[in-house]
CSV table of C-alpha atoms in Angstrom, one decimal:
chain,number,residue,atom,x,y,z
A,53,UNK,CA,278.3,2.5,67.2
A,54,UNK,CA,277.7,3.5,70.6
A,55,UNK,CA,280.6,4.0,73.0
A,56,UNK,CA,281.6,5.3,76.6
A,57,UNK,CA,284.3,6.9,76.8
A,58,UNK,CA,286.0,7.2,80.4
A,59,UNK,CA,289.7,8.1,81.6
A,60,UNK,CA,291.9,8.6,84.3
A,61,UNK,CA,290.6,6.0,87.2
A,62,UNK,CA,293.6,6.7,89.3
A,63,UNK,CA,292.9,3.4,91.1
A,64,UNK,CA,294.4,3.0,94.5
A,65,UNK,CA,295.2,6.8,95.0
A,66,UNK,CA,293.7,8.4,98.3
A,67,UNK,CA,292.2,11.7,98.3
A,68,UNK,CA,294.0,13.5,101.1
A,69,UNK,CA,293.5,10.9,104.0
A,70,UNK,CA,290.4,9.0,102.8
A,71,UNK,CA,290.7,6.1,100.8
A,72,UNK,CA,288.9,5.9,97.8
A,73,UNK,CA,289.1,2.5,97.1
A,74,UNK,CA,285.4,2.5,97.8
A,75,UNK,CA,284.5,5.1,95.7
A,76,UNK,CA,286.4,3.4,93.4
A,77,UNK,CA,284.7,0.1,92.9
A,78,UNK,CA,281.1,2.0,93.3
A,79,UNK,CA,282.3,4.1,89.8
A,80,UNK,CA,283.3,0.6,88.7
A,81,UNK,CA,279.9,-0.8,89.4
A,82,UNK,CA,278.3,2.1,87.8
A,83,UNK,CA,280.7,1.7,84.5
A,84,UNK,CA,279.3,-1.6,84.3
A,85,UNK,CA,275.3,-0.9,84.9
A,86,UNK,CA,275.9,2.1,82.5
A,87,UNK,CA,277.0,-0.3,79.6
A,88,UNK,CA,274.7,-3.1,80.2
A,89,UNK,CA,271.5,-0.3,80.6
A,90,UNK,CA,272.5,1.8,77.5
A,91,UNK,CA,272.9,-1.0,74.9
A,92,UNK,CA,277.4,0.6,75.1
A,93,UNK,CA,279.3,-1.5,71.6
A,94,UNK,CA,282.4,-0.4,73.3
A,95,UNK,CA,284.5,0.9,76.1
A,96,UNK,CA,287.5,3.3,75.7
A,97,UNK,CA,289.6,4.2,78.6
A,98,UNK,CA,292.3,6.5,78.1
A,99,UNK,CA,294.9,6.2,80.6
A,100,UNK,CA,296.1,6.6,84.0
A,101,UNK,CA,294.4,3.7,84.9
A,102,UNK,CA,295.9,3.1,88.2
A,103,UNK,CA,297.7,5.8,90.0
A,104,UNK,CA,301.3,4.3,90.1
A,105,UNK,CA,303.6,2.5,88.6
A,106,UNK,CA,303.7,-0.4,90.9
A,107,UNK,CA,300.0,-0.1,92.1
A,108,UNK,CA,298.8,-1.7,95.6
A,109,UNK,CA,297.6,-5.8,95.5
A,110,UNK,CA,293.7,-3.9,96.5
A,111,UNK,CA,294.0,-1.8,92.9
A,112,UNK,CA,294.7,-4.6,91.0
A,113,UNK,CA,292.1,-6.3,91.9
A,114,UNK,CA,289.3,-3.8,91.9
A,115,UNK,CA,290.7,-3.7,87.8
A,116,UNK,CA,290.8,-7.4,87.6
A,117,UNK,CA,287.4,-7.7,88.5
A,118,UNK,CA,286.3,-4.5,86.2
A,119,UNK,CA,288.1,-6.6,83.1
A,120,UNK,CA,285.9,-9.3,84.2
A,121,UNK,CA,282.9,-7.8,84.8
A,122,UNK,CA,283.3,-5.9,81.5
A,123,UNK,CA,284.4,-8.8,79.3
A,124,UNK,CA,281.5,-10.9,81.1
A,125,UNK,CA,278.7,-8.4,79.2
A,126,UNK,CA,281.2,-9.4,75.8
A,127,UNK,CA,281.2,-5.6,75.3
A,128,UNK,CA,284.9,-4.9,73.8
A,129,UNK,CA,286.7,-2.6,76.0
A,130,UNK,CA,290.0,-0.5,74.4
A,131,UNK,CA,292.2,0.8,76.8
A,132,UNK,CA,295.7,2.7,77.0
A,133,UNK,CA,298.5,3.4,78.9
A,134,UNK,CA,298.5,6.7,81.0
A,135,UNK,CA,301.2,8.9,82.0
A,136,UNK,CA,301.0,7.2,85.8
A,137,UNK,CA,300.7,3.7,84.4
A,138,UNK,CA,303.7,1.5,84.1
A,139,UNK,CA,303.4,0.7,80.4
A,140,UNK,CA,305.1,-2.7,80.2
A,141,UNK,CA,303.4,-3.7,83.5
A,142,UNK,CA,299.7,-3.1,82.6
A,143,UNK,CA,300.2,-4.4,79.0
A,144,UNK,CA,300.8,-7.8,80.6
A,145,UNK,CA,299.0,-10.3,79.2
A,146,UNK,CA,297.4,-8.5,76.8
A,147,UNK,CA,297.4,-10.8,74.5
A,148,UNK,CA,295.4,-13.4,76.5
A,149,UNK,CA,293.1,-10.3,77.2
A,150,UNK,CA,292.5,-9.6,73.9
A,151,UNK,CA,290.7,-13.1,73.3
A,152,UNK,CA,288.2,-12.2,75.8
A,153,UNK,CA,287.5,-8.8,74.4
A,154,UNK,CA,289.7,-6.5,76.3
A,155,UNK,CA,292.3,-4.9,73.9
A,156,UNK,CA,295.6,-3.3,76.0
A,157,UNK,CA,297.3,-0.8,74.0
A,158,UNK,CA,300.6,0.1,75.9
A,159,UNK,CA,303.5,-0.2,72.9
A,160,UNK,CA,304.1,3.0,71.5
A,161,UNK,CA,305.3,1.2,68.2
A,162,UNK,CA,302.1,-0.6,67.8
A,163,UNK,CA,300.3,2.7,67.5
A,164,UNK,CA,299.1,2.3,64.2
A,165,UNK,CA,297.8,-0.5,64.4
A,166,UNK,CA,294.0,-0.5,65.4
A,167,UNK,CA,291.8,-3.0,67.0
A,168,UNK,CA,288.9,-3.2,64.2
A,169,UNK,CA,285.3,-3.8,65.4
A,170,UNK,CA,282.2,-3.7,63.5
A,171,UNK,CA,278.7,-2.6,63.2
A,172,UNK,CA,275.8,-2.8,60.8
A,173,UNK,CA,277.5,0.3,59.1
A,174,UNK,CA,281.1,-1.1,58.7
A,175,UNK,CA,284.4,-1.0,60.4
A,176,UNK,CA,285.7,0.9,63.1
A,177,UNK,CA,289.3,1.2,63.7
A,178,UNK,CA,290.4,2.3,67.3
A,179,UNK,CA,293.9,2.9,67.9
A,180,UNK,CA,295.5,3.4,71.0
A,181,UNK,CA,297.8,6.3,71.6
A,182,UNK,CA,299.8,5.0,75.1
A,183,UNK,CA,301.4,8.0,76.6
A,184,UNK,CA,304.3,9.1,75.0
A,185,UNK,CA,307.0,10.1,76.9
A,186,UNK,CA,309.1,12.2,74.7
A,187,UNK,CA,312.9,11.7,75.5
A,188,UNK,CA,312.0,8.1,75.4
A,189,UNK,CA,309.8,7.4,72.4
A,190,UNK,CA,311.6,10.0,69.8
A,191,UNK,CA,314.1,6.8,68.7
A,192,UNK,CA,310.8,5.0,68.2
A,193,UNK,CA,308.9,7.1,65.7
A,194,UNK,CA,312.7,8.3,63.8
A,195,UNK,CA,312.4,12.4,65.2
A,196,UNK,CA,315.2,14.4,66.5
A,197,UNK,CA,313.7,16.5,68.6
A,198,UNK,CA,311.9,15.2,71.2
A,199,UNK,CA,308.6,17.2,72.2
A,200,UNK,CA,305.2,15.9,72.7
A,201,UNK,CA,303.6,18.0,69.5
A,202,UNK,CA,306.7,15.9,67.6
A,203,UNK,CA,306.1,12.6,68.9
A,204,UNK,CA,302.2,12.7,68.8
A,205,UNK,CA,302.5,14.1,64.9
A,206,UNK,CA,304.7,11.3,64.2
A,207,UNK,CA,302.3,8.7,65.7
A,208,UNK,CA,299.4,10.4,64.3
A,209,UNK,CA,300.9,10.0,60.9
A,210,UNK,CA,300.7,6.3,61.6
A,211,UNK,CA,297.0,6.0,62.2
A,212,UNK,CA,296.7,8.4,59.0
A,213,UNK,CA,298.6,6.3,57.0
A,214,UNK,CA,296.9,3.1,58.3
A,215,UNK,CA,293.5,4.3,58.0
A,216,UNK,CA,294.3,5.6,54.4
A,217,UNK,CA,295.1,2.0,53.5
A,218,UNK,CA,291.6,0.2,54.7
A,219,UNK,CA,288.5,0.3,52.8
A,220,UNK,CA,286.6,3.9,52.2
A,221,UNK,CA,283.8,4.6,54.9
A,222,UNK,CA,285.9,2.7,57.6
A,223,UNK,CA,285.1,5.2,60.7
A,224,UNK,CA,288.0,6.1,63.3
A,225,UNK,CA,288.9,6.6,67.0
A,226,UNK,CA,291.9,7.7,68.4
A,227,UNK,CA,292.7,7.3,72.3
A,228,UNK,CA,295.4,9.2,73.1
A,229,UNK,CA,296.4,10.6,76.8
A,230,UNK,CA,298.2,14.2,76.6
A,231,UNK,CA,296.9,17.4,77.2
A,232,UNK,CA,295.7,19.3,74.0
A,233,UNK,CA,295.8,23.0,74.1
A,234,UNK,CA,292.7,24.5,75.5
A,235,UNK,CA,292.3,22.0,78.3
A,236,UNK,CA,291.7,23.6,81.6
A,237,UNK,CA,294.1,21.3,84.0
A,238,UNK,CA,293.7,20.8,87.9
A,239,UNK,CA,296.4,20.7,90.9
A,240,UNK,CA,295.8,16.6,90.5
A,241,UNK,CA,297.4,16.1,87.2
A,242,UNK,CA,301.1,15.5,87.4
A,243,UNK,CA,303.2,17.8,85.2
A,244,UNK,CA,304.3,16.4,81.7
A,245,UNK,CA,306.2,19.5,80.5
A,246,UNK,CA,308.9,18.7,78.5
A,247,UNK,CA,311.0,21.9,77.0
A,248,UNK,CA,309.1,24.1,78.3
A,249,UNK,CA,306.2,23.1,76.5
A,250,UNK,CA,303.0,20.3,78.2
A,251,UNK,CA,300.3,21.0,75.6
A,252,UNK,CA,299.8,20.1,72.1
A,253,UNK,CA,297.3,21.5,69.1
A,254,UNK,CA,294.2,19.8,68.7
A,255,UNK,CA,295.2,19.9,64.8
A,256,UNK,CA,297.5,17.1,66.2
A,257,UNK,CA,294.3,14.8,65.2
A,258,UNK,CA,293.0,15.7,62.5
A,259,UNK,CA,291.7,13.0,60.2
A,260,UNK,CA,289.7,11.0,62.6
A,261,UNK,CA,286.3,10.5,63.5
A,262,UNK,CA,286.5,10.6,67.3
A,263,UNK,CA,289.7,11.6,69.7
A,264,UNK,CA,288.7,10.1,73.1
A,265,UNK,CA,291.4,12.0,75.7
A,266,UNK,CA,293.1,11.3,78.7
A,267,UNK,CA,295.0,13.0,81.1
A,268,UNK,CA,293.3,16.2,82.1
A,269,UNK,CA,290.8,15.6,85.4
A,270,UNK,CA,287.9,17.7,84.2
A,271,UNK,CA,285.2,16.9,81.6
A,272,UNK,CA,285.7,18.8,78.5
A,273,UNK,CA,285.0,19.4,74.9
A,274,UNK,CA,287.5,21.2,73.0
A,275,UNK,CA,285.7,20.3,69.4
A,276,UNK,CA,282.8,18.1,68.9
A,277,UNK,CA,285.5,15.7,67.3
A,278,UNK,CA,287.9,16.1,70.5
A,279,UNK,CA,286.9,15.6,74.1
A,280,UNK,CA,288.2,14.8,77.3
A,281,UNK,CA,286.0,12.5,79.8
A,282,UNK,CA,287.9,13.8,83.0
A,283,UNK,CA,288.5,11.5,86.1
A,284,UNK,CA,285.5,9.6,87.9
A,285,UNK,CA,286.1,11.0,91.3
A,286,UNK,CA,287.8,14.3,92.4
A,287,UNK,CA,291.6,13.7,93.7
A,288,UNK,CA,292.3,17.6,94.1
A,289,UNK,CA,290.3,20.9,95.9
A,290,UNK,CA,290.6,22.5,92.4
A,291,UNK,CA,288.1,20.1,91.4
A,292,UNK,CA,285.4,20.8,93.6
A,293,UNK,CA,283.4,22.7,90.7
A,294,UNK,CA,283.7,19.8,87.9
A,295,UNK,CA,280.9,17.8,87.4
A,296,UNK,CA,282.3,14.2,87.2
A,297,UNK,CA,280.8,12.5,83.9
A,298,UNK,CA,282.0,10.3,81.2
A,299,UNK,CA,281.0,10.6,77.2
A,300,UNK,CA,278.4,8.6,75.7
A,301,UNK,CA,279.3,8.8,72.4
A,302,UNK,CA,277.0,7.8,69.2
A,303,UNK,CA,279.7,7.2,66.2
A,304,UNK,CA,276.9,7.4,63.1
A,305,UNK,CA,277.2,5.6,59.8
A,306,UNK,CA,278.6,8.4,58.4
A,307,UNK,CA,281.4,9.4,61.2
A,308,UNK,CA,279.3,12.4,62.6
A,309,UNK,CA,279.5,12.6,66.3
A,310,UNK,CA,276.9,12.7,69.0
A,311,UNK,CA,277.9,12.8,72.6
A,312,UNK,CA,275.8,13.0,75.9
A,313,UNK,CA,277.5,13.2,79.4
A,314,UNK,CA,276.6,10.3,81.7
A,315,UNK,CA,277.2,11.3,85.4
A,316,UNK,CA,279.2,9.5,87.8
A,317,UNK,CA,278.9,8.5,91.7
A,318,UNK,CA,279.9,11.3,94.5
A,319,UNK,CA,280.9,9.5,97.4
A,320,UNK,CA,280.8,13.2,99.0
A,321,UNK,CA,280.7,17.2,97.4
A,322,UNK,CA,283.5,19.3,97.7
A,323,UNK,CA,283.9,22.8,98.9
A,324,UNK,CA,286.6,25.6,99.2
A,325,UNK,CA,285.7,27.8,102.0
A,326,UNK,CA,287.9,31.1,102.9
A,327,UNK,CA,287.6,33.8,106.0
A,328,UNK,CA,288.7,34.2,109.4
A,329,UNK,CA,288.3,31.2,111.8
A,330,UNK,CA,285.3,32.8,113.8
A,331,UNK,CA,283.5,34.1,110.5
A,332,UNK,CA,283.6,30.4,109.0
A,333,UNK,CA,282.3,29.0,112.1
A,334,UNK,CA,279.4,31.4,112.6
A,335,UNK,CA,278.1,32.2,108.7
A,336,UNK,CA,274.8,30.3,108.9
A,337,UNK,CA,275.1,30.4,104.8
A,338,UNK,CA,278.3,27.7,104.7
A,339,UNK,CA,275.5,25.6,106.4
A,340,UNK,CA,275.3,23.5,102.9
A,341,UNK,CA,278.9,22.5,103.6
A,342,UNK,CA,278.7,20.6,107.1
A,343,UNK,CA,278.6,17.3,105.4
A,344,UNK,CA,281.4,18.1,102.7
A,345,UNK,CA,285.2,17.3,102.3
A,346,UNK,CA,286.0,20.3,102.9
A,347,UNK,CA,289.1,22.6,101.8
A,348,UNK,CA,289.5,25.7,104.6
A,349,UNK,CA,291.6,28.7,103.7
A,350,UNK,CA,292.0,31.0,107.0
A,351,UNK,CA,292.8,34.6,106.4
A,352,UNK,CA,293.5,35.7,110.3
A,353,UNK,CA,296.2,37.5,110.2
A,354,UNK,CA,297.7,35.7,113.3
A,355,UNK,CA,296.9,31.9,113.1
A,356,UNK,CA,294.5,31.1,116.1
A,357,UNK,CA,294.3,28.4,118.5
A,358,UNK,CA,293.6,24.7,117.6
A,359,UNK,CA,291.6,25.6,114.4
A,360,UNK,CA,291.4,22.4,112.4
A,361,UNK,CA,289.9,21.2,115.8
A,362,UNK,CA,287.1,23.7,115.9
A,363,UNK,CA,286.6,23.6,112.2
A,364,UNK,CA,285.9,19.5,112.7
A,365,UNK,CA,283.6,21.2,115.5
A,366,UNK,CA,281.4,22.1,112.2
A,367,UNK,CA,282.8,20.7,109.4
A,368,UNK,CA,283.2,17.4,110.4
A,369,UNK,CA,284.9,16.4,107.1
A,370,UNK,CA,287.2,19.0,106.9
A,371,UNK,CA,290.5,17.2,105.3
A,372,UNK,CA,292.8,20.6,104.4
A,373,UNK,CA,293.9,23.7,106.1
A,374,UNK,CA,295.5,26.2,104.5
A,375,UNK,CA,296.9,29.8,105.8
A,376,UNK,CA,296.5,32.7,103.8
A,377,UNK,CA,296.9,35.8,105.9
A,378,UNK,CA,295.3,38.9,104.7
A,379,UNK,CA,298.4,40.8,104.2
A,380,UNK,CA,299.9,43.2,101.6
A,381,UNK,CA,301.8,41.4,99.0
A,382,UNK,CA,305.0,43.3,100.3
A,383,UNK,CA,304.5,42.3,103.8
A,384,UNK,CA,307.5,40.4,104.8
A,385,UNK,CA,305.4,38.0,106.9
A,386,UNK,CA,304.2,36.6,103.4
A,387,UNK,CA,304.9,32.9,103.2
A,388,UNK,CA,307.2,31.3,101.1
A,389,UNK,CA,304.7,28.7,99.6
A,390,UNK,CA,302.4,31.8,98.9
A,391,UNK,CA,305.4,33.6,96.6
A,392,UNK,CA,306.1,30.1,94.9
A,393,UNK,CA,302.0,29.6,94.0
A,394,UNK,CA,301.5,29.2,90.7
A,395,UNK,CA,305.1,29.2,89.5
A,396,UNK,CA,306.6,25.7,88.1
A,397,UNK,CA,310.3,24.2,88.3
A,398,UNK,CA,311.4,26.1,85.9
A,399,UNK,CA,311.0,29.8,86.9
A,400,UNK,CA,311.5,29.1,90.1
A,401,UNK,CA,315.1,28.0,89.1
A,402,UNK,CA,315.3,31.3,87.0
A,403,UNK,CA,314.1,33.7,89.9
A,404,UNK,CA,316.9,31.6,92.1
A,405,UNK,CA,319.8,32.6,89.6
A,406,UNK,CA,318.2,36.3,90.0
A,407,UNK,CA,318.3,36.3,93.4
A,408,UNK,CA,321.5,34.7,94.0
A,409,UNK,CA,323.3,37.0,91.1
A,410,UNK,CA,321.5,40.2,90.7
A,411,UNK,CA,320.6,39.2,87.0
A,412,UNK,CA,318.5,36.9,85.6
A,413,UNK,CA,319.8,34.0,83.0
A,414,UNK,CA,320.7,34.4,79.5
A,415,UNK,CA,318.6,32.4,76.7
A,416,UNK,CA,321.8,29.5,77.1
A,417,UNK,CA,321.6,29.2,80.7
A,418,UNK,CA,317.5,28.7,80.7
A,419,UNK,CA,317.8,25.9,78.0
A,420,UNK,CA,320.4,24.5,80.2
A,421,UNK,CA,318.3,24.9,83.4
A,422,UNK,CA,315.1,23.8,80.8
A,423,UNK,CA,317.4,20.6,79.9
A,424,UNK,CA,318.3,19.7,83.4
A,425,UNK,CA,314.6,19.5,84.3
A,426,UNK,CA,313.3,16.9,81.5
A,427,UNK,CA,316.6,15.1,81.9
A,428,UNK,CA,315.7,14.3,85.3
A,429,UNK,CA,311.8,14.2,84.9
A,430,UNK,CA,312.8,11.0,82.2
A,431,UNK,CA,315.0,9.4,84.3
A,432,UNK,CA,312.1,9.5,87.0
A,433,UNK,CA,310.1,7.6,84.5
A,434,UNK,CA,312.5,5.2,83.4
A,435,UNK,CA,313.1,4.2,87.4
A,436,UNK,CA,309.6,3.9,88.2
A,437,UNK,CA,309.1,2.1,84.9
A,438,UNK,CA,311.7,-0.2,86.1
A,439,UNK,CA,310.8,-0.5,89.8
């Protein structure tokens, strides 16, 4: 059985200023060409399908008219819930959208159930893995504690135990959007930490044939068994060296794995370019990048005169300026974004208790501070959930 595997459309988001909308429907076009050209049995899209909970009207109807489009070639499609998607809105009508081939999985409790499809071989059972939001699936699979490696093992043990009850030889799929330990993330993917912890063992899955992941923006294999397809289109700087792709994966008779990376659209290439304001607009080798979005990190140690203006000069697509003075670390002139880089919620809370009290917290006081965080990261969900 031959599928494509894809993730992590973000449809409706912008990138910077530019809509992408465009882009968008060009990937969704080439989705389509790919699985009528390729002789694709199925689809499997895993998550983050649009980029908000309550997506704009233009979204929605660039994926009603991919559902369309796909359910037109009568190619199934198998799809899930990502971490951006409103669960209970996209799962709408599923039902109705299963008749026509196009199988919603958004119910965490329905994990273990699979949408069976056949081939000359046999069956295949897909099951959707929806994102699971901890502190608000741990009542749903009967654990106490609720982490993302205890939730996913939980569901996991579902599919195990369902696929343990169908016929021998009956090959296996898993979608599932989470991020799996030895993922390389991007600035683009929003932060899923939950006590402390945002990534889970690949051992998570074992059992399965195939493990088609969401979540993560880059293209990635982390077994032959366990892949990620990445996003279509760049939504972050820190993508501009991915090569956008999704999986075309051959399932044989015997649940061995064969996978070949189909490239995607680029509406334009990226590029990160750093020095002074007169050195990037006079190096003839940053020539390559005049007709790039363009990311510009100045290092003049006093911040010249109308630069994003003479950068456009050059680079006419130039979309972000940044300010990085070259300056020792101790300089007091350093900003206060350029201390905070690379430093999440949590340790910035902890550095904050330093400062303000000449010691750092106890073990207590950081699982209180650690607490406070996913308490108010799962009440964000459960609002825009309910918006």
């Amino acid at each position: 059985m031959r599928l494509l595997h894809t993730s992590d459309w973000h449809l409706g988001r912008s990138f910077h200023r530019v809509g992408m909308l465009g882009a968008q429907a060009e990937f969704i076009g080439h989705l389509v060409g790919t699985v009528r050209e390729r002789g694709v049995d199925a689809v499997v899209v895993s998550g983050d399908v649009y980029d908000r909970a309550v997506p704009p009207l233009a979204a929605v109807e660039l994926f009603d008219d991919a559902l369309h489009r796909l359910a037109g070639l009568g190619v199934p499609t198998v799809m899930i819930s990502g971490n951006h998607d409103s669960a209970r809105r996209l799962g709408v009508g599923a039902g109705l959208m299963g008749r026509a081939g196009i199988h919603l999985r958004t119910e965490p409790s329905a994990c273990g159930t699979p949408v069976v499809l056949s081939d000359e071989h046999g069956d295949v059972a897909f099951y959707g893995l929806p994102y699971l939001e901890p502190v608000l699936v741990k009542d749903v699979f009967g654990v106490e504690k609720a982490g993302h490696e205890t939730v996913l093992a939980a569901a996991m043990d579902r599919v195990r135990a369902d696929l343990a009850a169908r016929a021998p030889g009956t090959r296996s799929v898993v979608l599932a959007h989470a991020f799996v330990t030895g993922g390389e993330p991007s600035d683009s993917e929003r932060d899923i930490t939950v006590g402390g912890v945002a990534a889970v063992p690949a051992g998570v899955f074992d059992g399965v044939d195939y493990v088609a992941l969401g979540h993560l923006h880059g293209c990635q294999t982390l077994t032959e068994r366990v892949r990620y397809s990445g996003s279509p289109l760049p939504y972050s700087f820190s993508e501009a060296g991915h090569r956008k792709s999704m999986w075309l994966v051959d399932l044989a008779a015997d649940g061995s794995v064969t996978a070949e990376r189909v490239d995607c659209p680029v509406p334009r290439p990226l590029a990160r370019i750093r020095g002074t304001l007169e050195e990037l607009l006079a190096d003839p080798a940053l020539a390559r990048h005049e007709e790039a979005w363009v990311e510009a990190t100045l290092t003049d140690p006093v911040r010249p005169a109308d630069p994003m203006a003479r950068l456009t000069g050059r680079f006419p697509h130039t979309l972000s300026l940044v300010f990085d003075p070259d300056r020792a670390a101790e300089d007091a002139g350093v900003s206060y974004a350029r201390r905070l880089a690379g430093r999440d919620d949590q340790q910035i809370a902890e550095d904050f208790v330093t400062h303000v009290r000449g010691a750092g917290p106890d073990a207590h006081e950081r699982a209180v501070l650690r607490d406070a965080f996913d308490a108010v990261r799962a009440d964000d969900a459960v609002r825009e959930v309910a918006r």
